[in-house]
Tab-separated table of C-alpha atoms and ligand atoms in Angstrom:
chain	number	residue	atom	x	y	z
A	1304	UNK	CA	-17.453	0.712	-22.779
A	1305	UNK	CA	-20.352	-0.331	-20.521
A	1306	UNK	CA	-19.526	-3.123	-18.093
A	1307	UNK	CA	-22.352	-5.158	-16.596
A	1308	UNK	CA	-22.085	-5.071	-12.855
A	1309	UNK	CA	-23.830	-7.135	-10.215
A	1310	UNK	CA	-24.264	-5.606	-6.760
A	1311	UNK	CA	-24.852	-8.004	-3.880
A	1312	UNK	CA	-25.935	-6.431	-0.594
A	1313	UNK	CA	-24.990	-8.542	2.388
A	1314	UNK	CA	-24.857	-8.571	6.145
A	1315	UNK	CA	-21.361	-9.249	7.375
A	1316	UNK	CA	-20.470	-10.994	10.643
A	1317	UNK	CA	-17.478	-8.749	11.303
A	1318	UNK	CA	-15.659	-5.838	9.688
A	1319	UNK	CA	-12.268	-5.457	11.374
A	1320	UNK	CA	-9.654	-7.935	10.294
A	1321	UNK	CA	-6.331	-8.464	12.056
A	1322	UNK	CA	-3.460	-9.564	9.827
A	1323	UNK	CA	-0.992	-12.185	11.018
A	1324	UNK	CA	2.565	-11.347	12.051
A	1325	UNK	CA	4.092	-13.335	9.185
A	1326	UNK	CA	7.424	-12.747	7.426
A	1327	UNK	CA	6.105	-10.112	5.003
A	1328	UNK	CA	4.147	-8.244	7.683
A	1329	UNK	CA	7.019	-8.275	10.169
A	1330	UNK	CA	9.430	-6.757	7.683
A	1331	UNK	CA	7.315	-4.455	5.567
A	1332	UNK	CA	3.793	-3.797	6.894
A	1333	UNK	CA	3.316	-0.850	9.240
A	1334	UNK	CA	-0.298	-1.846	10.009
A	1335	UNK	CA	-2.234	-4.928	11.048
A	1336	UNK	CA	-5.873	-3.800	11.112
A	1337	UNK	CA	-7.975	-3.587	7.981
A	1338	UNK	CA	-11.644	-2.883	7.248
A	1339	UNK	CA	-13.219	-3.418	3.841
A	1340	UNK	CA	-16.768	-2.221	3.308
A	1341	UNK	CA	-16.851	-3.616	-0.240
A	1342	UNK	CA	-15.585	-6.825	-1.738
A	1343	UNK	CA	-14.697	-6.559	-5.389
A	1344	UNK	CA	-13.566	-3.387	-7.112
A	1345	UNK	CA	-14.876	-1.840	-10.311
A	1346	UNK	CA	-11.608	-0.090	-11.203
A	1347	UNK	CA	-10.624	-3.260	-13.055
A	1348	UNK	CA	-6.840	-2.943	-12.642
A	1349	UNK	CA	-5.208	-5.662	-14.652
A	1350	UNK	CA	-2.461	-6.177	-12.086
A	1351	UNK	CA	-4.847	-6.408	-9.108
A	1352	UNK	CA	-3.385	-8.589	-6.348
A	1353	UNK	CA	-6.684	-8.562	-4.453
A	1354	UNK	CA	-8.801	-10.286	-7.110
A	1355	UNK	CA	-8.122	-13.690	-5.516
A	1356	UNK	CA	-9.993	-12.524	-2.412
A	1357	UNK	CA	-13.187	-13.285	-4.384
A	1358	UNK	CA	-12.584	-16.954	-3.578
A	1359	UNK	CA	-13.756	-16.100	-0.040
A	1360	UNK	CA	-17.127	-15.178	-1.519
A	1361	UNK	CA	-17.188	-18.545	-3.333
A	1362	UNK	CA	-16.798	-16.522	-6.488
A	1363	UNK	CA	-14.072	-16.192	-9.115
A	1364	UNK	CA	-11.194	-13.659	-9.390
A	1365	UNK	CA	-12.382	-13.140	-12.969
A	1366	UNK	CA	-15.558	-11.547	-11.516
A	1367	UNK	CA	-13.729	-9.265	-9.091
A	1368	UNK	CA	-14.520	-6.104	-11.053
A	1369	UNK	CA	-18.055	-7.135	-12.050
A	1370	UNK	CA	-19.543	-8.516	-8.858
A	1371	UNK	CA	-19.423	-6.145	-5.908
A	1372	UNK	CA	-20.434	-7.233	-2.423
A	1373	UNK	CA	-21.643	-4.418	-0.174
A	1374	UNK	CA	-21.470	-4.916	3.592
A	1375	UNK	CA	-24.571	-2.934	4.463
A	1376	UNK	CA	-24.078	-3.279	8.221
A	1377	UNK	CA	-20.408	-2.165	8.005
A	1378	UNK	CA	-20.863	1.041	10.034
A	1379	UNK	CA	-22.747	-0.617	12.943
A	1380	UNK	CA	-20.150	-3.371	13.121
A	1381	UNK	CA	-17.258	-0.932	12.903
A	1382	UNK	CA	-18.589	1.237	15.730
A	1383	UNK	CA	-19.023	-1.815	17.949
A	1384	UNK	CA	-15.757	-3.556	17.052
A	1385	UNK	CA	-13.599	-0.468	17.475
A	1386	UNK	CA	-14.492	-0.407	21.154
A	1387	UNK	CA	-14.350	-4.185	21.694
A	1388	UNK	CA	-11.562	-5.511	19.469
A	1389	UNK	CA	-8.460	-6.186	21.589
A	1390	UNK	CA	-6.194	-4.874	18.851
A	1391	UNK	CA	-8.396	-1.842	18.324
A	1392	UNK	CA	-8.038	-0.889	21.978
A	1393	UNK	CA	-4.350	-0.293	21.305
A	1394	UNK	CA	-5.384	2.099	18.521
A	1395	UNK	CA	-2.972	0.813	15.916
A	1396	UNK	CA	-3.716	2.493	12.587
A	1397	UNK	CA	-6.469	0.850	10.533
A	1398	UNK	CA	-6.462	0.687	6.727
A	1399	UNK	CA	-9.916	1.428	5.373
A	1400	UNK	CA	-9.950	-0.590	2.151
A	1401	UNK	CA	-6.942	-2.784	1.384
A	1402	UNK	CA	-8.584	-5.389	-0.874
A	1403	UNK	CA	-10.901	-2.995	-2.686
A	1404	UNK	CA	-10.888	0.730	-3.374
A	1405	UNK	CA	-13.019	2.455	-0.752
A	1406	UNK	CA	-13.843	5.230	-3.238
A	1407	UNK	CA	-15.025	3.202	-6.177
A	1408	UNK	CA	-18.159	4.848	-7.680
A	1409	UNK	CA	-20.564	2.665	-5.683
A	1410	UNK	CA	-19.435	4.535	-2.562
A	1411	UNK	CA	-21.408	7.569	-3.750
A	1412	UNK	CA	-24.553	5.458	-3.381
A	1413	UNK	CA	-23.840	3.677	-0.068
A	1414	UNK	CA	-21.511	6.147	1.738
A	1415	UNK	CA	-20.110	3.363	3.913
A	1416	UNK	CA	-16.516	4.627	3.732
A	1417	UNK	CA	-17.684	8.027	4.863
A	1418	UNK	CA	-19.523	6.494	7.811
A	1419	UNK	CA	-16.357	4.662	8.864
A	1420	UNK	CA	-14.362	7.892	8.716
A	1421	UNK	CA	-16.987	9.638	10.838
A	1422	UNK	CA	-16.693	6.857	13.429
A	1423	UNK	CA	-12.875	7.148	13.399
A	1424	UNK	CA	-13.292	10.852	14.079
A	1425	UNK	CA	-15.761	10.326	16.933
A	1426	UNK	CA	-13.620	7.615	18.509
A	1427	UNK	CA	-10.257	9.342	17.877
A	1428	UNK	CA	-9.099	6.348	15.887
A	1429	UNK	CA	-6.171	6.631	13.405
A	1430	UNK	CA	-6.925	5.488	9.858
A	1431	UNK	CA	-5.341	5.305	6.465
A	1432	UNK	CA	-6.947	5.278	3.006
A	1433	UNK	CA	-5.321	3.989	-0.148
A	1434	UNK	CA	-7.155	4.878	-3.324
A	1435	UNK	CA	-6.852	5.723	-6.992
A	1436	UNK	CA	-10.122	7.573	-7.019
A	1437	UNK	CA	-10.659	11.338	-6.988
A	1438	UNK	CA	-14.051	10.668	-5.347
A	1439	UNK	CA	-12.180	10.884	-2.060
A	1440	UNK	CA	-12.521	14.668	-2.432
A	1441	UNK	CA	-16.278	14.284	-1.826
A	1442	UNK	CA	-15.360	13.626	1.820
A	1443	UNK	CA	-12.882	16.430	2.207
A	1444	UNK	CA	-14.840	17.903	5.148
A	1445	UNK	CA	-14.518	14.858	7.407
A	1446	UNK	CA	-10.970	14.184	6.176
A	1447	UNK	CA	-9.960	17.716	7.154
A	1448	UNK	CA	-11.397	17.191	10.633
A	1449	UNK	CA	-9.461	13.945	11.005
A	1450	UNK	CA	-6.296	15.631	9.726
A	1451	UNK	CA	-6.592	18.336	12.386
A	1452	UNK	CA	-6.184	15.560	14.963
A	1453	UNK	CA	-3.435	13.815	12.900
A	1454	UNK	CA	-5.716	10.815	12.563
A	1455	UNK	CA	-5.589	10.236	8.814
A	1456	UNK	CA	-3.137	9.476	6.030
A	1457	UNK	CA	-4.025	9.133	2.349
A	1458	UNK	CA	-2.021	7.278	-0.270
A	1459	UNK	CA	-2.752	7.422	-3.999
A	1460	UNK	CA	-1.251	5.307	-6.749
A	1461	UNK	CA	0.392	6.657	-9.894
A	1462	UNK	CA	2.021	4.200	-12.268
A	1463	UNK	CA	2.714	6.333	-15.363
A	1464	UNK	CA	1.671	9.484	-17.195
A	1465	UNK	CA	0.789	7.626	-20.355
A	1466	UNK	CA	-2.950	7.659	-21.068
A	1467	UNK	CA	-2.813	4.652	-23.358
A	1468	UNK	CA	-1.168	2.498	-20.723
A	1469	UNK	CA	-3.538	3.832	-18.053
A	1470	UNK	CA	-6.541	2.790	-20.135
A	1471	UNK	CA	-4.996	-0.633	-20.690
A	1472	UNK	CA	-4.108	-1.415	-17.100
A	1473	UNK	CA	-6.566	0.609	-14.984
A	1474	UNK	CA	-9.505	0.921	-17.362
A	1475	UNK	CA	-12.321	2.045	-15.061
A	1476	UNK	CA	-10.793	4.354	-12.464
A	1477	UNK	CA	-13.170	7.356	-12.409
A	1478	UNK	CA	-12.088	10.802	-13.564
A	1479	UNK	CA	-12.149	13.818	-11.330
A	1480	UNK	CA	-14.781	16.535	-11.541
A	1481	UNK	CA	-12.721	18.802	-9.335
A	1482	UNK	CA	-9.142	18.558	-10.603
A	1483	UNK	CA	-8.766	18.003	-14.344
A	1484	UNK	CA	-5.672	17.245	-16.358
A	1485	UNK	CA	-4.990	16.064	-19.900
A	1486	UNK	CA	-2.877	13.395	-18.269
A	1487	UNK	CA	-5.237	10.975	-16.545
A	1488	UNK	CA	-3.041	9.934	-13.656
A	1489	UNK	CA	-1.866	13.466	-12.947
A	1490	UNK	CA	-5.373	14.045	-11.562
A	1491	UNK	CA	-4.365	11.791	-8.668
A	1492	UNK	CA	-1.406	13.999	-7.825
A	1493	UNK	CA	-3.662	17.043	-8.001
A	1494	UNK	CA	-6.036	15.240	-5.642
A	1495	UNK	CA	-3.157	14.656	-3.227
A	1496	UNK	CA	-2.301	18.339	-3.550
A	1497	UNK	CA	-5.817	19.320	-2.412
A	1498	UNK	CA	-5.483	16.969	0.549
A	1499	UNK	CA	-1.969	18.133	1.453
A	1500	UNK	CA	-3.224	21.724	1.435
A	1501	UNK	CA	-5.693	20.940	4.224
A	1502	UNK	CA	-3.008	19.238	6.326
A	1503	UNK	CA	-3.465	15.584	5.398
A	1504	UNK	CA	-0.404	13.334	5.564
A	1505	UNK	CA	-0.169	12.205	1.915
A	1506	UNK	CA	1.756	9.419	0.188
A	1507	UNK	CA	2.449	8.606	-3.419
A	1508	UNK	CA	2.416	4.908	-4.228
A	1509	UNK	CA	4.333	4.033	-7.362
A	1510	UNK	CA	2.970	0.539	-7.122
A	1511	UNK	CA	3.288	-1.186	-9.422
A	1512	UNK	CA	6.307	0.273	-11.160
A	1513	UNK	CA	6.085	-1.001	-14.755
A	1514	UNK	CA	9.610	-1.797	-16.011
A	1515	UNK	CA	10.398	0.043	-19.282
A	1516	UNK	CA	7.319	2.286	-18.951
A	1517	UNK	CA	7.312	3.975	-15.559
A	1518	UNK	CA	11.012	4.740	-16.231
A	1519	UNK	CA	9.921	7.336	-18.798
A	1520	UNK	CA	7.740	9.292	-16.346
A	1521	UNK	CA	9.285	8.723	-12.945
A	1522	UNK	CA	11.239	11.991	-12.805
A	1523	UNK	CA	8.173	14.070	-13.670
A	1524	UNK	CA	5.869	12.129	-11.354
A	1525	UNK	CA	8.127	12.553	-8.316
A	1526	UNK	CA	8.739	16.217	-9.175
A	1527	UNK	CA	4.973	16.819	-9.375
A	1528	UNK	CA	4.372	14.978	-6.121
A	1529	UNK	CA	6.976	17.092	-4.315
A	1530	UNK	CA	5.395	20.261	-5.669
A	1531	UNK	CA	1.988	19.017	-4.529
A	1532	UNK	CA	3.272	18.773	-0.945
A	1533	UNK	CA	3.166	14.974	-0.817
A	1534	UNK	CA	4.936	13.664	2.269
A	1535	UNK	CA	6.669	10.608	0.829
A	1536	UNK	CA	6.915	7.997	-1.897
A	1537	UNK	CA	6.467	4.225	-1.731
A	1538	UNK	CA	7.564	2.104	-4.686
A	1539	UNK	CA	7.357	-1.583	-5.625
A	1540	UNK	CA	7.950	-3.134	-9.030
A	1541	UNK	CA	5.115	-4.990	-10.752
A	1542	UNK	CA	4.665	-8.492	-9.365
A	1543	UNK	CA	2.867	-11.102	-11.378
A	1544	UNK	CA	0.972	-14.345	-10.944
A	1545	UNK	CA	-0.231	-16.668	-13.700
A	1546	UNK	CA	-3.660	-14.990	-13.541
A	1547	UNK	CA	-2.228	-11.456	-13.774
A	1548	UNK	CA	0.172	-12.379	-16.569
A	1549	UNK	CA	-2.566	-13.932	-18.715
A	1550	UNK	CA	-4.634	-10.707	-18.489
A	1551	UNK	CA	-1.671	-8.387	-18.935
A	1552	UNK	CA	-0.311	-10.301	-21.905
A	1553	UNK	CA	-3.715	-10.234	-23.614
A	1554	UNK	CA	-4.028	-6.471	-23.051
A	1555	UNK	CA	-0.479	-5.725	-24.242
A	1556	UNK	CA	-0.939	-7.886	-27.337
A	1557	UNK	CA	-3.850	-5.656	-28.393
A	1558	UNK	CA	-1.742	-2.508	-28.131
A	1559	UNK	CA	0.408	-1.498	-31.104
A	1560	UNK	CA	2.437	0.706	-28.844
A	1561	UNK	CA	3.016	-1.708	-25.955
A	1562	UNK	CA	3.078	-5.223	-27.438
A	1563	UNK	CA	6.896	-5.011	-27.435
A	1564	UNK	CA	6.755	-5.371	-23.654
A	1565	UNK	CA	5.637	-9.018	-23.863
A	1566	UNK	CA	9.060	-10.573	-24.669
A	1567	UNK	CA	10.789	-8.067	-22.389
A	1568	UNK	CA	8.563	-8.976	-19.430
A	1569	UNK	CA	8.913	-12.678	-20.193
A	1570	UNK	CA	12.651	-12.258	-19.763
A	1571	UNK	CA	12.495	-9.931	-16.737
A	1572	UNK	CA	10.016	-12.131	-14.847
A	1573	UNK	CA	10.251	-15.710	-16.098
A	1574	UNK	CA	13.989	-15.847	-16.883
A	1575	UNK	CA	15.683	-13.324	-14.572
A	1576	UNK	CA	12.963	-12.841	-11.939
A	1577	UNK	CA	12.462	-14.528	-8.581
A	1578	UNK	CA	9.579	-15.967	-6.572
A	1579	UNK	CA	8.069	-13.923	-3.783
A	1580	UNK	CA	5.485	-16.170	-2.138
A	1581	UNK	CA	2.871	-16.897	-4.793
A	1582	UNK	CA	4.093	-14.054	-7.025
A	1583	UNK	CA	7.045	-13.482	-9.331
A	1584	UNK	CA	8.959	-10.248	-9.063
A	1585	UNK	CA	12.033	-8.772	-10.727
A	1586	UNK	CA	15.559	-9.828	-9.759
A	1587	UNK	CA	17.201	-8.523	-6.605
A	1588	UNK	CA	19.571	-6.443	-8.733
A	1589	UNK	CA	16.705	-4.904	-10.701
A	1590	UNK	CA	14.881	-4.040	-7.476
A	1591	UNK	CA	18.061	-2.590	-5.978
A	1592	UNK	CA	18.665	-0.375	-9.019
A	1593	UNK	CA	15.043	0.822	-8.963
A	1594	UNK	CA	15.177	1.685	-5.264
A	1595	UNK	CA	18.425	3.552	-5.836
A	1596	UNK	CA	16.960	5.519	-8.737
A	1597	UNK	CA	13.729	6.427	-6.938
A	1598	UNK	CA	15.653	7.381	-3.808
A	1599	UNK	CA	17.959	9.699	-5.793
A	1600	UNK	CA	14.985	11.369	-7.459
A	1601	UNK	CA	13.276	11.823	-4.110
A	1602	UNK	CA	16.423	13.474	-2.780
A	1603	UNK	CA	16.583	15.707	-5.861
A	1604	UNK	CA	13.030	16.956	-5.255
A	1605	UNK	CA	13.182	16.980	-1.439
A	1606	UNK	CA	10.509	14.377	-0.781
A	1607	UNK	CA	10.761	11.348	1.531
A	1608	UNK	CA	11.214	7.807	0.227
A	1609	UNK	CA	10.228	4.658	2.111
A	1610	UNK	CA	12.846	2.143	0.977
A	1611	UNK	CA	11.431	-1.098	2.288
A	1612	UNK	CA	13.853	-3.609	0.821
A	1613	UNK	CA	17.114	-1.648	0.744
A	1614	UNK	CA	16.904	0.515	3.874
A	1615	UNK	CA	20.081	2.424	3.005
A	1616	UNK	CA	18.020	4.322	0.418
A	1617	UNK	CA	15.396	5.492	2.895
A	1618	UNK	CA	14.813	9.234	3.255
A	1619	UNK	CA	11.304	9.190	4.735
A	1620	UNK	CA	10.561	10.448	8.224
A	1621	UNK	CA	7.801	8.938	10.304
A	1622	UNK	CA	5.058	11.455	10.847
A	1623	UNK	CA	1.351	12.062	11.381
A	1624	UNK	CA	-0.855	9.019	11.510
A	1625	UNK	CA	2.132	6.667	11.264
A	1626	UNK	CA	2.831	7.312	14.904
A	1627	UNK	CA	0.236	4.576	15.480
A	1628	UNK	CA	1.892	1.999	13.272
A	1629	UNK	CA	3.717	-1.293	13.758
A	1630	UNK	CA	7.519	-1.066	13.468
A	1631	UNK	CA	9.143	-2.510	10.342
A	1632	UNK	CA	12.558	-3.729	9.200
A	1633	UNK	CA	13.540	-0.174	8.303
A	1634	UNK	CA	13.155	0.907	11.957
A	1635	UNK	CA	15.422	-1.825	13.321
A	1636	UNK	CA	18.011	-1.151	10.623
A	1637	UNK	CA	18.063	2.549	11.566
A	1638	UNK	CA	18.233	1.753	15.256
A	1639	UNK	CA	21.214	-0.561	14.771
A	1640	UNK	CA	23.044	2.090	12.763
A	1641	UNK	CA	22.283	4.872	15.221
A	1642	UNK	CA	23.325	2.811	18.279
A	1643	UNK	CA	26.261	1.025	16.648
A	1644	UNK	CA	24.564	-2.336	17.385
A	1645	UNK	CA	21.169	-3.811	18.176
A	1646	UNK	CA	20.472	-6.287	20.963
A	1647	UNK	CA	17.286	-8.275	21.428
A	1648	UNK	CA	16.425	-6.312	24.560
A	1649	UNK	CA	16.729	-3.012	22.665
A	1650	UNK	CA	14.633	-4.312	19.775
A	1651	UNK	CA	11.865	-5.496	22.117
A	1652	UNK	CA	11.972	-2.278	24.117
A	1653	UNK	CA	11.719	-0.230	20.922
A	1654	UNK	CA	8.811	-2.344	19.625
A	1655	UNK	CA	6.956	-1.948	22.914
A	1656	UNK	CA	6.771	1.812	22.380
A	1657	UNK	CA	4.378	1.096	19.465
A	1658	UNK	CA	0.826	-0.267	19.712
A	1659	UNK	CA	1.935	-3.848	18.970
A	1660	UNK	CA	0.361	-7.036	20.317
A	1661	UNK	CA	2.052	-9.713	22.446
A	1662	UNK	CA	2.272	-12.100	19.535
A	1663	UNK	CA	4.266	-9.491	17.591
A	1664	UNK	CA	6.889	-9.385	20.355
A	1665	UNK	CA	7.267	-13.130	20.382
A	1666	UNK	CA	7.588	-13.326	16.565
A	1667	UNK	CA	10.107	-10.457	16.706
A	1668	UNK	CA	12.153	-12.432	19.237
A	1669	UNK	CA	12.060	-15.500	16.996
A	1670	UNK	CA	13.043	-13.552	13.835
A	1671	UNK	CA	15.748	-11.682	15.698
A	1672	UNK	CA	17.371	-14.855	16.989
A	1673	UNK	CA	17.061	-16.936	13.822
A	1674	UNK	CA	18.282	-14.109	11.541
A	1675	UNK	CA	15.077	-13.771	9.477
A	1676	UNK	CA	14.564	-10.144	10.482
A	1677	UNK	CA	17.579	-8.915	8.519
A	1678	UNK	CA	17.934	-11.796	6.065
A	1679	UNK	CA	19.484	-10.510	2.800
A	1680	UNK	CA	19.568	-6.906	4.047
A	1681	UNK	CA	22.451	-4.639	3.102
A	1682	UNK	CA	24.803	-3.135	5.677
A	1683	UNK	CA	24.126	-5.239	8.749
A	1684	UNK	CA	25.545	-8.489	10.095
A	1685	UNK	CA	24.627	-10.930	12.830
A	1686	UNK	CA	27.252	-11.548	15.524
A	1687	UNK	CA	27.531	-13.298	18.857
A	1688	UNK	CA	28.560	-11.091	21.792
A	1689	UNK	CA	28.866	-12.512	25.308
A	1690	UNK	CA	26.753	-15.452	24.183
A	1691	UNK	CA	23.988	-13.199	22.825
A	1692	UNK	CA	22.886	-12.397	19.283
A	1693	UNK	CA	23.564	-8.782	18.235
A	1694	UNK	CA	23.296	-7.024	14.898
A	1695	UNK	CA	26.132	-4.734	13.928
A	1696	UNK	CA	26.312	-2.295	10.993
A	1697	UNK	CA	28.705	-3.752	8.398
B	241	LIG	S1	-7.955	-0.258	-7.171
B	241	LIG	FE1	-6.867	-1.840	-6.060
B	241	LIG	S2	-8.439	-3.308	-5.451
B	241	LIG	FE2	-9.292	-2.040	-7.079
B	241	LIG	S3	-8.925	-3.187	-8.934
B	241	LIG	FE3	-7.252	-1.722	-8.686
B	241	LIG	S4	-5.649	-2.855	-7.617
B	241	LIG	FE4	-7.577	-4.023	-7.376
């Protein structure tokens, strides 16, 4: 199918964005800095959470995959901002492309992602790329150089090994010229293998996990990832909004094989599910069972698992580029268990050993005292000791 695409070249005012220390970031996000050289993404994933960012361009989420904005001055801005940005001076890891895939096909024409990686290398700046695209292998030379200095991590997404579902939900992700497989998404694991072989810290994102579909492939996917030398796995179940559900439902209805998912998902999300900000996700019990299952499979194959919501299932070790991250809930949970308790002073001292900003420390203090940091988290309880708040493993 040929999709009509509009490319809009633009001059941007800035390129580095600093995310706020909100509830979600404080608990789950190990980074704050992002840089997007493109707005819009031609991969056309039906579950895309970033499509709403097109409102910032006074455009519509419906045009997210058809109207691509190219920040032509991205490299000049990046070079300048990396030296001037207060946050950048602390060298906390930057995500190159979090609301668009940095290796969508248009990158082969503009090479903006590559230029940003070259700048990271010259300035010794840690970066992370999340992609579904095998085109990342076109930059293997600069990625290898960054990996030698432990300055890069690469995460790739695999949601299932079923080609029909892949074509339904991620219709325009390019195929690889270098690593071929009959199974479309296995090419991503083979891409990670190539990167792991040259020393890159690699991650497998099973995001989103499609209930009743990913279940059938999860064992094989994690086994393949372990064999490919992938460092660890990150998983999150599919989350939906009204916009995502209308597209997904339409796509599933057209599929003889997958239309049965419509009533199942209506129950899982609209009857049993729960709200997570503007999105709906599966119930706490469903999420718990998924984390448990993925964690057990990761143990079986000897690969790390980042359990964000239920830290007791975590098996991942912090390594490589993640040395330059922001601490997350998982860290404080581990600290409390290792020390037998966690005081505010210890939490702040621990956080200060990372490249965090002052605002982070004050939000941490607030969340620590009001209980939000560990709200709903297994195996830890808030207590008062000598008039002070402490967290004690339950
Ligand atoms: S690759 Fe990411 S940004 Fe691009 S369409 Fe898919 S989910 Fe959206």
